[in-house]
mmCIF file of C-alpha atoms in Angstrom:
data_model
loop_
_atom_site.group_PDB
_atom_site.id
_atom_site.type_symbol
_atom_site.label_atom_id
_atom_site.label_comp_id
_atom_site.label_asym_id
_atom_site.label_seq_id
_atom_site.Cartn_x
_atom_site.Cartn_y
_atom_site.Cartn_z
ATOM 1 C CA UNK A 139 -1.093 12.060 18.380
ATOM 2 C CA UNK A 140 -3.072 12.518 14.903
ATOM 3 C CA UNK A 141 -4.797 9.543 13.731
ATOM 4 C CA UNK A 142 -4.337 9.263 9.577
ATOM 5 C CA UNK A 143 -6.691 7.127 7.540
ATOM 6 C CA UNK A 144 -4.140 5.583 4.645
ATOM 7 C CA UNK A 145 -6.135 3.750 1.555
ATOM 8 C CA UNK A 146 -4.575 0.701 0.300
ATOM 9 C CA UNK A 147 -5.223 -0.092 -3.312
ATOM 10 C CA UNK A 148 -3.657 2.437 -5.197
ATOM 11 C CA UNK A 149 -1.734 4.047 -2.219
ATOM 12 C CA UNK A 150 0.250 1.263 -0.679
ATOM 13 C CA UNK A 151 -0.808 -1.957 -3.114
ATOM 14 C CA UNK A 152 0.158 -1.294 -6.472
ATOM 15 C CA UNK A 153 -2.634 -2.996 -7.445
ATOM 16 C CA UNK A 154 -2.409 -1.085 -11.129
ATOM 17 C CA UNK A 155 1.004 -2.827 -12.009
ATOM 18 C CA UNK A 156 -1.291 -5.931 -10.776
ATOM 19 C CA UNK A 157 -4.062 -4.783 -13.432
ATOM 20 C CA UNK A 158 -1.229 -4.053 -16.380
ATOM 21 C CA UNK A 159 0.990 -7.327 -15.627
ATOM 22 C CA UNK A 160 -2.397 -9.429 -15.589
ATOM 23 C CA UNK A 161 -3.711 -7.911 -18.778
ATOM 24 C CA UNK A 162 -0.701 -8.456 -20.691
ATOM 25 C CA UNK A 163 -0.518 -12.438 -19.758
ATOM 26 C CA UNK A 164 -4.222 -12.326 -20.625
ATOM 27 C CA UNK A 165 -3.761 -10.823 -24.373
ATOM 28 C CA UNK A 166 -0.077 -9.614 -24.816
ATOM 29 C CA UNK A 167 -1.294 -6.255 -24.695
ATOM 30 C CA UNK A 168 1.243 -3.847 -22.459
ATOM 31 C CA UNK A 169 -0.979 -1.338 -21.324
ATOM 32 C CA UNK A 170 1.285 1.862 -21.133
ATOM 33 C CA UNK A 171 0.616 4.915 -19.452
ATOM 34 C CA UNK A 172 0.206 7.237 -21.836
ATOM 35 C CA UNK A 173 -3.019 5.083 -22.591
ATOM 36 C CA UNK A 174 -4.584 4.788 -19.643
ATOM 37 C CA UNK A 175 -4.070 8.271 -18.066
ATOM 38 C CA UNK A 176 -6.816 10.271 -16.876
ATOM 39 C CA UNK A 177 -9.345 6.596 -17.682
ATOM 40 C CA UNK A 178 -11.699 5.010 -15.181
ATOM 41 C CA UNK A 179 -10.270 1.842 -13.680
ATOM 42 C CA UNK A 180 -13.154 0.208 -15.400
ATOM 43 C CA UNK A 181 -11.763 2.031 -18.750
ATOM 44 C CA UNK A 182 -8.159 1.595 -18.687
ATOM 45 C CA UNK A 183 -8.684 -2.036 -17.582
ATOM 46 C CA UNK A 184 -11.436 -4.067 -19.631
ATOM 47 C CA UNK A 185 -10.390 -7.129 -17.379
ATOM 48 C CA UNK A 186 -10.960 -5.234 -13.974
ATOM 49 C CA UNK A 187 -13.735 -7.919 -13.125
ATOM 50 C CA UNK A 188 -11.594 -10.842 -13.938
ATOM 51 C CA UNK A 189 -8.913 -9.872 -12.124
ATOM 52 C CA UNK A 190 -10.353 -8.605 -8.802
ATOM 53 C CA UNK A 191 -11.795 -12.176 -8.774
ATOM 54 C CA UNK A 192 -8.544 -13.948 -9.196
ATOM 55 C CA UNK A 193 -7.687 -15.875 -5.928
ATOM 56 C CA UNK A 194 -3.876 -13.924 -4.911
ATOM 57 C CA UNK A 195 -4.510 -10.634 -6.954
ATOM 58 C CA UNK A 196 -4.969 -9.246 -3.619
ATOM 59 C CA UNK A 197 -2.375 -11.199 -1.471
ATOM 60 C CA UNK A 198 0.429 -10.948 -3.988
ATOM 61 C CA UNK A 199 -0.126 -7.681 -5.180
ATOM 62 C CA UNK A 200 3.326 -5.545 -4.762
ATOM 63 C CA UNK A 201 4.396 -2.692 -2.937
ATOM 64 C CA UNK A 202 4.058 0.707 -4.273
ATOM 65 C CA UNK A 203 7.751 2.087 -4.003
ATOM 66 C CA UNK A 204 8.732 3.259 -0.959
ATOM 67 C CA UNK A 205 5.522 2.764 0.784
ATOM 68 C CA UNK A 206 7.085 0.528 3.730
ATOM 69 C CA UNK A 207 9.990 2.760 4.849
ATOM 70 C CA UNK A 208 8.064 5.940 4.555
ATOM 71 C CA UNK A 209 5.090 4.600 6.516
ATOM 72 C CA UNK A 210 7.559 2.929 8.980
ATOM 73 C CA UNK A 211 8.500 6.764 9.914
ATOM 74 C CA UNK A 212 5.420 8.455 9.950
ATOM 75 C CA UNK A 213 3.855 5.251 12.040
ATOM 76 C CA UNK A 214 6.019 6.909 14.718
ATOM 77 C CA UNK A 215 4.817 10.243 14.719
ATOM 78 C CA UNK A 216 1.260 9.974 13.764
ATOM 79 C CA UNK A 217 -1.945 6.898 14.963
ATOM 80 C CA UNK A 218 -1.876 5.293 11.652
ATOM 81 C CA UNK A 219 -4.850 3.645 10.370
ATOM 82 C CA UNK A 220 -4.750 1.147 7.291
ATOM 83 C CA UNK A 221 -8.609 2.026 5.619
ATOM 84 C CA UNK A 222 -9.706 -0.435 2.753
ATOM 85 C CA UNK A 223 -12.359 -0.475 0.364
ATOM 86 C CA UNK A 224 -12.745 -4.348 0.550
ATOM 87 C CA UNK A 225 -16.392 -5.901 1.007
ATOM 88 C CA UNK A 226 -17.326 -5.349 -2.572
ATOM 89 C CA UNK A 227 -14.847 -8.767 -3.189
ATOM 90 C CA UNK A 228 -15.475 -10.812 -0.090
ATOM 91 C CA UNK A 229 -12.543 -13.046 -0.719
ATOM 92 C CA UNK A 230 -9.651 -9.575 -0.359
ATOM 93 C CA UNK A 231 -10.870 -9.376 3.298
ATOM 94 C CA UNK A 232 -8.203 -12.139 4.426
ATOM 95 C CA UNK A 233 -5.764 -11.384 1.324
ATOM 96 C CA UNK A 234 -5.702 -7.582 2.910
ATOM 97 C CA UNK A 235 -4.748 -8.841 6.130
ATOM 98 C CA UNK A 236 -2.630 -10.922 5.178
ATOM 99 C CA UNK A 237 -0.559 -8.564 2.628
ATOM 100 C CA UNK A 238 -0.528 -5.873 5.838
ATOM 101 C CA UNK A 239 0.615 -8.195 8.226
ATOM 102 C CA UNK A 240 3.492 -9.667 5.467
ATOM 103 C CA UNK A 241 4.631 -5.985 4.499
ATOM 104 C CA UNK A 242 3.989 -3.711 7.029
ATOM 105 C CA UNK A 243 4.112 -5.881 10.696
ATOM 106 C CA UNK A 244 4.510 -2.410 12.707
ATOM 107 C CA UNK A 245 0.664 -2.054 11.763
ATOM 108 C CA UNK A 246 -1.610 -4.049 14.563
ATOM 109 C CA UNK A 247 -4.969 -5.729 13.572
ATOM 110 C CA UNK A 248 -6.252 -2.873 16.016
ATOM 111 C CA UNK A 249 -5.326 -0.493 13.106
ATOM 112 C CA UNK A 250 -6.796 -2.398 10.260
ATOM 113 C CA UNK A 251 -10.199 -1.008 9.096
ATOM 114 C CA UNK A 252 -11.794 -3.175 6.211
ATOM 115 C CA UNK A 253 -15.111 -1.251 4.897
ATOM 116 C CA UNK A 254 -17.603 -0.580 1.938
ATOM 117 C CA UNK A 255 -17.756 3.213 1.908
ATOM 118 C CA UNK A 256 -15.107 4.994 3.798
ATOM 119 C CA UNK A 257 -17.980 7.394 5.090
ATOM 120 C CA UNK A 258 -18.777 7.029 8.641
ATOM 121 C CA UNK A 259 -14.657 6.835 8.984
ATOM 122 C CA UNK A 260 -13.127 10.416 10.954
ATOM 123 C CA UNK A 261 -9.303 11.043 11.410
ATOM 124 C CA UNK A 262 -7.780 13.875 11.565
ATOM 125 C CA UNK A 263 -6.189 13.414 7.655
ATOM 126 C CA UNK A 264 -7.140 10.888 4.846
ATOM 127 C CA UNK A 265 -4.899 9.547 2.406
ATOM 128 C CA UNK A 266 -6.251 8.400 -0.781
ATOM 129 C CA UNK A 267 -6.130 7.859 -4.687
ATOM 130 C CA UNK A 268 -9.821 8.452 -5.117
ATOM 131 C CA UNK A 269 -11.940 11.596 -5.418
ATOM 132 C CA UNK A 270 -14.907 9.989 -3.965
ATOM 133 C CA UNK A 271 -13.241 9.148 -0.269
ATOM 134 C CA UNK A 272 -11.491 12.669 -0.213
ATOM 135 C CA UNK A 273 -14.138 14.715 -0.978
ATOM 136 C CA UNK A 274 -16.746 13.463 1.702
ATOM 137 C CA UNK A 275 -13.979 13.452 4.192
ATOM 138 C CA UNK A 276 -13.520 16.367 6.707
ATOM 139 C CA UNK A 277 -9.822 16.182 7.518
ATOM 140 C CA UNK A 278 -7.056 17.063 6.138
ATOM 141 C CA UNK A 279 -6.700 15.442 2.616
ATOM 142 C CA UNK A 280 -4.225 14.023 0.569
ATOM 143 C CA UNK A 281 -4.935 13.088 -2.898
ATOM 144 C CA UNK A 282 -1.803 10.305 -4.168
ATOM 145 C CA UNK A 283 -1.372 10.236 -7.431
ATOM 146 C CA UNK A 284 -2.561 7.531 -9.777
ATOM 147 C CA UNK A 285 -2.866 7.412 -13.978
ATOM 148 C CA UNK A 286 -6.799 7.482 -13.151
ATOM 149 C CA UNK A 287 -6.498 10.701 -10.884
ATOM 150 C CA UNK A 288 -3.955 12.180 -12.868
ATOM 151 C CA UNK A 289 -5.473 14.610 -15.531
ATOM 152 C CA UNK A 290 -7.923 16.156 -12.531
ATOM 153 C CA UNK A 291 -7.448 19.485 -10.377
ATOM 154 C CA UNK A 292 -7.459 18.106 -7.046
ATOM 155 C CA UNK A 293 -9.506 20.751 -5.836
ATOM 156 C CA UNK A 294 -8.935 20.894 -2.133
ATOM 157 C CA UNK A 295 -6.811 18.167 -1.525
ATOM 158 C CA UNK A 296 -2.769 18.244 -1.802
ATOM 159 C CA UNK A 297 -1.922 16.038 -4.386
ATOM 160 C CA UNK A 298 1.141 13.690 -3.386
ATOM 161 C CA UNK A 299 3.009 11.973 -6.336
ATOM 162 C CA UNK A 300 5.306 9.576 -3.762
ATOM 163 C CA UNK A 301 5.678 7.901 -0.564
ATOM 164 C CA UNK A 302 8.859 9.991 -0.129
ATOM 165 C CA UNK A 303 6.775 13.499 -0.382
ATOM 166 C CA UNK A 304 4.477 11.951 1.705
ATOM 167 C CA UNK A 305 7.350 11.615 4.511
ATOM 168 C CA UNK A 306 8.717 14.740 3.818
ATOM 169 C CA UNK A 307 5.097 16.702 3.877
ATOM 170 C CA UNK A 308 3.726 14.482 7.254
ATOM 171 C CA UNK A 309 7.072 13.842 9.069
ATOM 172 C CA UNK A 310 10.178 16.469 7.818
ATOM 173 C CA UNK A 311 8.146 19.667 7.723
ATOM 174 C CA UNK A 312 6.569 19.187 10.621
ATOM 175 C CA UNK A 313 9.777 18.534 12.542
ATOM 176 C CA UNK A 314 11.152 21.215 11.371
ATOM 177 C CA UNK A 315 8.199 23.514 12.162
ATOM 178 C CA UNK A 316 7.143 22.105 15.615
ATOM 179 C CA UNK A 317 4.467 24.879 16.030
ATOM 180 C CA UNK A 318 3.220 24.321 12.690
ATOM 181 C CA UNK B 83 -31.250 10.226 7.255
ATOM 182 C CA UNK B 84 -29.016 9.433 10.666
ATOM 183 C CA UNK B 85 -26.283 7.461 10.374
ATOM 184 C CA UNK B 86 -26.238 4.085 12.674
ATOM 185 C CA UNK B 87 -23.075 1.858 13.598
ATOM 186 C CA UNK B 88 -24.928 -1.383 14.597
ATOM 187 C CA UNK B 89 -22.119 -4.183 16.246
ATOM 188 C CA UNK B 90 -22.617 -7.171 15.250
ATOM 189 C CA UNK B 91 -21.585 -10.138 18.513
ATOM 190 C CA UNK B 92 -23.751 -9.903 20.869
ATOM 191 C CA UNK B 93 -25.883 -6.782 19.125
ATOM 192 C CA UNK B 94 -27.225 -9.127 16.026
ATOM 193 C CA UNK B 95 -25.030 -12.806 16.314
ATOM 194 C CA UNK B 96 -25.953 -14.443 19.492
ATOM 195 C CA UNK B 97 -22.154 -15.531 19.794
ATOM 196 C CA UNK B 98 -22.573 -15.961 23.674
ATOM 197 C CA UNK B 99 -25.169 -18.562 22.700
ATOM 198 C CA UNK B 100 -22.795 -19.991 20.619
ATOM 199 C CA UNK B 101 -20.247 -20.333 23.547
ATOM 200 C CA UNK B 102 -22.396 -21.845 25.814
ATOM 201 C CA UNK B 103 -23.738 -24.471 23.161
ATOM 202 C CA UNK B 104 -19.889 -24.862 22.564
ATOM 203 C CA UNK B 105 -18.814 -25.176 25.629
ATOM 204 C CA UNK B 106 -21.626 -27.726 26.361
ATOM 205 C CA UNK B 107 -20.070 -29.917 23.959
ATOM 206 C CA UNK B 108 -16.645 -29.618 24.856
ATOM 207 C CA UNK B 109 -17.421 -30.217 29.373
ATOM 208 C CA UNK B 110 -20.732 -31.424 29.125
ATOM 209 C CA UNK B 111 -21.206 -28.337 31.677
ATOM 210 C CA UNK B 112 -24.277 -25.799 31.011
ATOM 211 C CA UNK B 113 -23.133 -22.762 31.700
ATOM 212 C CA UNK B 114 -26.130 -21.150 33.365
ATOM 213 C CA UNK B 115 -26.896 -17.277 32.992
ATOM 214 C CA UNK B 116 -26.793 -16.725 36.496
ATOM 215 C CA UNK B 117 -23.329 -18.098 36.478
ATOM 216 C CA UNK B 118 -21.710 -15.455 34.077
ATOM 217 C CA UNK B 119 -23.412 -12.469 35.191
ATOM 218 C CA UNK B 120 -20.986 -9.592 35.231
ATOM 219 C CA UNK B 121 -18.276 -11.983 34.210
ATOM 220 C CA UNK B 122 -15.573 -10.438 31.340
ATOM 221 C CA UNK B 123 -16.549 -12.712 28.488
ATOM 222 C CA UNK B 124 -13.193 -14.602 28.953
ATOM 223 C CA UNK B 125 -14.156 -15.861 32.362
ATOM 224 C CA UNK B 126 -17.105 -16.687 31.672
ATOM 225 C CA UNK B 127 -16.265 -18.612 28.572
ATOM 226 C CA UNK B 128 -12.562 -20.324 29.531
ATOM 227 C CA UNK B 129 -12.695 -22.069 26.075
ATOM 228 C CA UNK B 130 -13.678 -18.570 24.122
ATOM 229 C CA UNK B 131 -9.604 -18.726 22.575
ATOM 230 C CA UNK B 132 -10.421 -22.352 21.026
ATOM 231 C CA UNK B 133 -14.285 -21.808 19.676
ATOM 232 C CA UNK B 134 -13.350 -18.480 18.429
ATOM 233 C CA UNK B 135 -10.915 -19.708 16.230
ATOM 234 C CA UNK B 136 -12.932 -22.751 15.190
ATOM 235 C CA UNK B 137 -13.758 -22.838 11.622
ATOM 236 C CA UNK B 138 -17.572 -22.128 11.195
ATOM 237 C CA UNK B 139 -18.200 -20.030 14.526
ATOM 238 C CA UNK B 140 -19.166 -17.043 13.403
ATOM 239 C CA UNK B 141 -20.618 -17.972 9.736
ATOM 240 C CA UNK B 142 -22.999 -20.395 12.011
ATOM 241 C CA UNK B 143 -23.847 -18.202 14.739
ATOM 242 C CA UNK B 144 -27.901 -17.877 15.506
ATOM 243 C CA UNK B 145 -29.783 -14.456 15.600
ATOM 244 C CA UNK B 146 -30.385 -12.393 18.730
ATOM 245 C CA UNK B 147 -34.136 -12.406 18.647
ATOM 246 C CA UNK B 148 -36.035 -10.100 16.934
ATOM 247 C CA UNK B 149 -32.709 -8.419 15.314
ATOM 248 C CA UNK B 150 -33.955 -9.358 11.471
ATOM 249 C CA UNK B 151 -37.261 -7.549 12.034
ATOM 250 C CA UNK B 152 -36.436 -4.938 14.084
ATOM 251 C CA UNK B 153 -33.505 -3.734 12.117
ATOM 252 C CA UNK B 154 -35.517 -4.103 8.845
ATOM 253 C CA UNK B 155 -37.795 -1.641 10.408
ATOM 254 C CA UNK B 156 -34.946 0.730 11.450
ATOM 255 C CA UNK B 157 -33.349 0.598 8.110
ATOM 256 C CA UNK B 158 -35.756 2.328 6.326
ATOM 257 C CA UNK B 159 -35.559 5.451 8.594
ATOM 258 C CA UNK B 160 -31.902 5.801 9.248
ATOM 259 C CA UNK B 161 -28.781 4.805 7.556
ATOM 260 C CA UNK B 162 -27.353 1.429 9.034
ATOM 261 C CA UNK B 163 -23.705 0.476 9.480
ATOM 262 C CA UNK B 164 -22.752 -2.874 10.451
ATOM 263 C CA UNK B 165 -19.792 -2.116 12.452
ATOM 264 C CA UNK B 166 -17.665 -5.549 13.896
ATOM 265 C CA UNK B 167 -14.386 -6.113 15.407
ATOM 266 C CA UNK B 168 -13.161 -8.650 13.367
ATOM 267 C CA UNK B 169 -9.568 -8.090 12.331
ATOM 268 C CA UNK B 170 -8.385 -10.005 15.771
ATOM 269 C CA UNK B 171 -9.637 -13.520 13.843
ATOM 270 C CA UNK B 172 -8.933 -12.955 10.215
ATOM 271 C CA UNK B 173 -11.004 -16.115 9.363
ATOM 272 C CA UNK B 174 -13.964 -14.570 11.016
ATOM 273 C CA UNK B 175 -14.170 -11.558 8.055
ATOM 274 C CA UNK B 176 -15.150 -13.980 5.604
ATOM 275 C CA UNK B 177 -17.746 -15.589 7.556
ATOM 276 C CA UNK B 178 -18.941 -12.623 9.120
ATOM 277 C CA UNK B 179 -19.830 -11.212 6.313
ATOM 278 C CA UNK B 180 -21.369 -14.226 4.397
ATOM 279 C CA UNK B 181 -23.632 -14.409 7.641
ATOM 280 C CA UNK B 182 -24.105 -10.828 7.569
ATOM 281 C CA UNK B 183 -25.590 -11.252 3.942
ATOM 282 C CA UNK B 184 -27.402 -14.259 4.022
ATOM 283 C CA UNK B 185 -29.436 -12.769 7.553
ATOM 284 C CA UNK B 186 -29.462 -9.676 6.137
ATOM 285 C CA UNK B 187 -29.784 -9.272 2.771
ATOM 286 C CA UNK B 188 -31.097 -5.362 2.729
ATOM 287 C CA UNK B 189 -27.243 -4.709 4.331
ATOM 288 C CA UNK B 190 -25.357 -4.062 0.967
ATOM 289 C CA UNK B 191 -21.652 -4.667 1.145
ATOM 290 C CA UNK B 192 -21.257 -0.365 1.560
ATOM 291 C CA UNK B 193 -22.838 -0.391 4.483
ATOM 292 C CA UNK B 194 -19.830 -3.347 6.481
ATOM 293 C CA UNK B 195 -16.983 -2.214 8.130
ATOM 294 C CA UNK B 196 -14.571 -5.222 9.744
ATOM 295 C CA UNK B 197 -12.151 -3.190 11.970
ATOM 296 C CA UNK B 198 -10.167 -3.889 15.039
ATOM 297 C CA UNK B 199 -10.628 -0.322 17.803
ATOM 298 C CA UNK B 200 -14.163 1.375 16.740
ATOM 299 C CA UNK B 201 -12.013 4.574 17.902
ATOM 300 C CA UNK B 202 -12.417 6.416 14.135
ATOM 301 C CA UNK B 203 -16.106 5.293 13.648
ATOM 302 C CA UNK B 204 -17.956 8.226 13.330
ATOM 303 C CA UNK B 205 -21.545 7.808 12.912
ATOM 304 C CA UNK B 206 -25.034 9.877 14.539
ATOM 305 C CA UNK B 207 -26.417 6.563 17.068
ATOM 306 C CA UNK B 208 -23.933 3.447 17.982
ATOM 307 C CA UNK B 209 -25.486 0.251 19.532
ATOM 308 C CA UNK B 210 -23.062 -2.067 21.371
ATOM 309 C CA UNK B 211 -22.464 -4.417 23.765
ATOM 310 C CA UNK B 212 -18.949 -3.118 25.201
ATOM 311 C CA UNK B 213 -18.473 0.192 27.198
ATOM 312 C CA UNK B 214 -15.116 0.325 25.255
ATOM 313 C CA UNK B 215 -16.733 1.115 22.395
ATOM 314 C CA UNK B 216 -19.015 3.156 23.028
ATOM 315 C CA UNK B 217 -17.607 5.179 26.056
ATOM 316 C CA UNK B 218 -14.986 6.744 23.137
ATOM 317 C CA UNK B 219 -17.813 7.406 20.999
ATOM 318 C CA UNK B 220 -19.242 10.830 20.670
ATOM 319 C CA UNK B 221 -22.424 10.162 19.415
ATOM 320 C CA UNK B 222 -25.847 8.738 20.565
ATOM 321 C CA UNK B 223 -25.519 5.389 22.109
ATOM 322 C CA UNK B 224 -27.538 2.167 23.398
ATOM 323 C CA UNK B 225 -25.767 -0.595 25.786
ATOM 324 C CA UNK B 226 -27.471 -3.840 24.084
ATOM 325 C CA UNK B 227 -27.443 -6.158 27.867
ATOM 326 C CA UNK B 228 -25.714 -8.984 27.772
ATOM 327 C CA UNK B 229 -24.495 -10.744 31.150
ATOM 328 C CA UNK B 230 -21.091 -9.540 30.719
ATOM 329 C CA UNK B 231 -22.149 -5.743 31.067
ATOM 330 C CA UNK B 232 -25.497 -6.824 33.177
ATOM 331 C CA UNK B 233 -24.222 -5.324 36.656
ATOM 332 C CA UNK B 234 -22.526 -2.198 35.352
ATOM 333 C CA UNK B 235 -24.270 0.952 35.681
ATOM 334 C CA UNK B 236 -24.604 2.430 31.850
ATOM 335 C CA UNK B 237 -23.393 5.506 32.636
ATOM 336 C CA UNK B 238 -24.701 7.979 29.817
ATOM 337 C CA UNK B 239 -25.331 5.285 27.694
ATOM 338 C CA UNK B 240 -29.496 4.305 27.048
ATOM 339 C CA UNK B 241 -29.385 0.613 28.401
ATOM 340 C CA UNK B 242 -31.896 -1.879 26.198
ATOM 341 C CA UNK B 243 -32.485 -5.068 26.414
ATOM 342 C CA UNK B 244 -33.648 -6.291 23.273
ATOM 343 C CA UNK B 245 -34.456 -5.370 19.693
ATOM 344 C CA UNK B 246 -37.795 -4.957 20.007
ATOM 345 C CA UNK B 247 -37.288 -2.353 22.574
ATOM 346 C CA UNK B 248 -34.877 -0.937 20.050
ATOM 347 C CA UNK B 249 -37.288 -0.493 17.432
ATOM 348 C CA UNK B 250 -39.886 1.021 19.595
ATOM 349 C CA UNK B 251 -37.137 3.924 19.995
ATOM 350 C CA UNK B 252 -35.628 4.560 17.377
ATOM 351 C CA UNK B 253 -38.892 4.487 15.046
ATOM 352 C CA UNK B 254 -42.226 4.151 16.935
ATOM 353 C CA UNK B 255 -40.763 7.327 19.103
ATOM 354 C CA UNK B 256 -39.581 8.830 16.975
ATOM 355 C CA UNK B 257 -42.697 8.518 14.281
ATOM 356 C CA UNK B 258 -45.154 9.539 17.339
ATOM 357 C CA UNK B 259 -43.223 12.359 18.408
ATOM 358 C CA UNK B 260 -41.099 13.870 14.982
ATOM 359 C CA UNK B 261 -40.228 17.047 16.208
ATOM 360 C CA UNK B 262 -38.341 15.067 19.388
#
């Protein structure tokens, strides 16, 4: 069975609706996308450092769409691996549990990886909205899109735009082309 | 620069000290070292379910001796990952990694990865306690004795028994002999 590495922030938290929604009870401002495309997290969202620090941003953060039933199918087909950039804010460590365990309860503790730099981590594909964890990775690599990610050639990497293309790509095809 | 995945209980937290000090308190019993030899740790330790979930175990855990120095030393020649199981008690990836920074404050937050399996750890050297982990490994690795593992024969693994021995192989070796 393949083992897949699948980021959280970005790829299953939509912790940018998190970012926008915050920002506008903070000012009033509605970030839109337009405005934020192809910008830095640290650009498109002056209040990054606030935020992160909240207490909840982490644990209440919501789902990006269609995340649970898609992973839900290829969890049954492929050795899934939830891998998190989360020791930078000590306090997301038990938020990030707690948020997998709420929404996705098929996913053990065994198959919860909590980490710095997603370097020394080796499955056989990556999934991930950020250049810097895709392009030091070996496996096969799938860049999700994200307004920060969106304006770049992603190079190597198959860019994904949904959870659904995801299924389709990891799950459909490959039924469908057993030897493939 | 190599690449290191350094466990943390029983490698750099003397948590089996911990246990027995715990245990002490709870039966008024010493558990004596001849007693748990070759013991899985939850025989030897038939109250390891409560302390391990008691608030403060791991944050409060003392240092296997000689791990600050020696692992100072081996940080500046290779690059050190602090890799712990730690998704199994949520609590404990808070605390582990306030210990983790307050014994060892050279270990930046990039360099920490809480995970349940060690199966997608991919680093050069691992140094562990638990055949588990290392027998999947594909790497380098050290058994770090500790009673549980005292009467098994390591296998392929380099068996040491402390950190100073450690040190003396991974750098004063290694220094003396470059091209080795």
């Amino acid at each position: 069975m393949k083992t897949i590495a699948v980021d959280m922030d970005g790829v299953l938290a939509d912790v940018y609706r998190q970012f926008i929604d915050m920002h506008f009870q903070d000012t009033g401002e509605h970030l839109v996308a337009e405005a934020i495309r192809g910008l830095k997290e640290r650009e498109a969202f002056p209040l990054l450092e606030k935020h992160v620090h909240t207490p909840g941003f982490f644990e209440n953060a919501p789902l990006i769409p269609g995340a649970k039933e898609a992973l839900q199918v290829i969890h049954e087909r492929y050795k899934v691996f939830i891998v998190s950039a989360a020791t930078e804010f000590p306090r997301s460590l038990q938020e990030k549990q707690a948020w997998l365990s709420r929404h996705f309860p098929f996913i053990s503790w065994q198959r919860m990886v909590f980490c710095g730099s997603k370097e020394i981590i080796r499955t056989d594909i990556m999934i991930d909205d950020h250049f810097k964890n895709l392009d030091a990775f070996e496996g096969e690599t799938y860049l999700f899109t994200q307004p920060h990610n969106e304006n770049a050639s992603p190079g190597r990497h198959l860019r994904v735009g949904s959870w659904q293309e995801l299924a389709r790509l990891l799950v459909t095809d490959v039924k469908a082309h057993p030897e493939g």
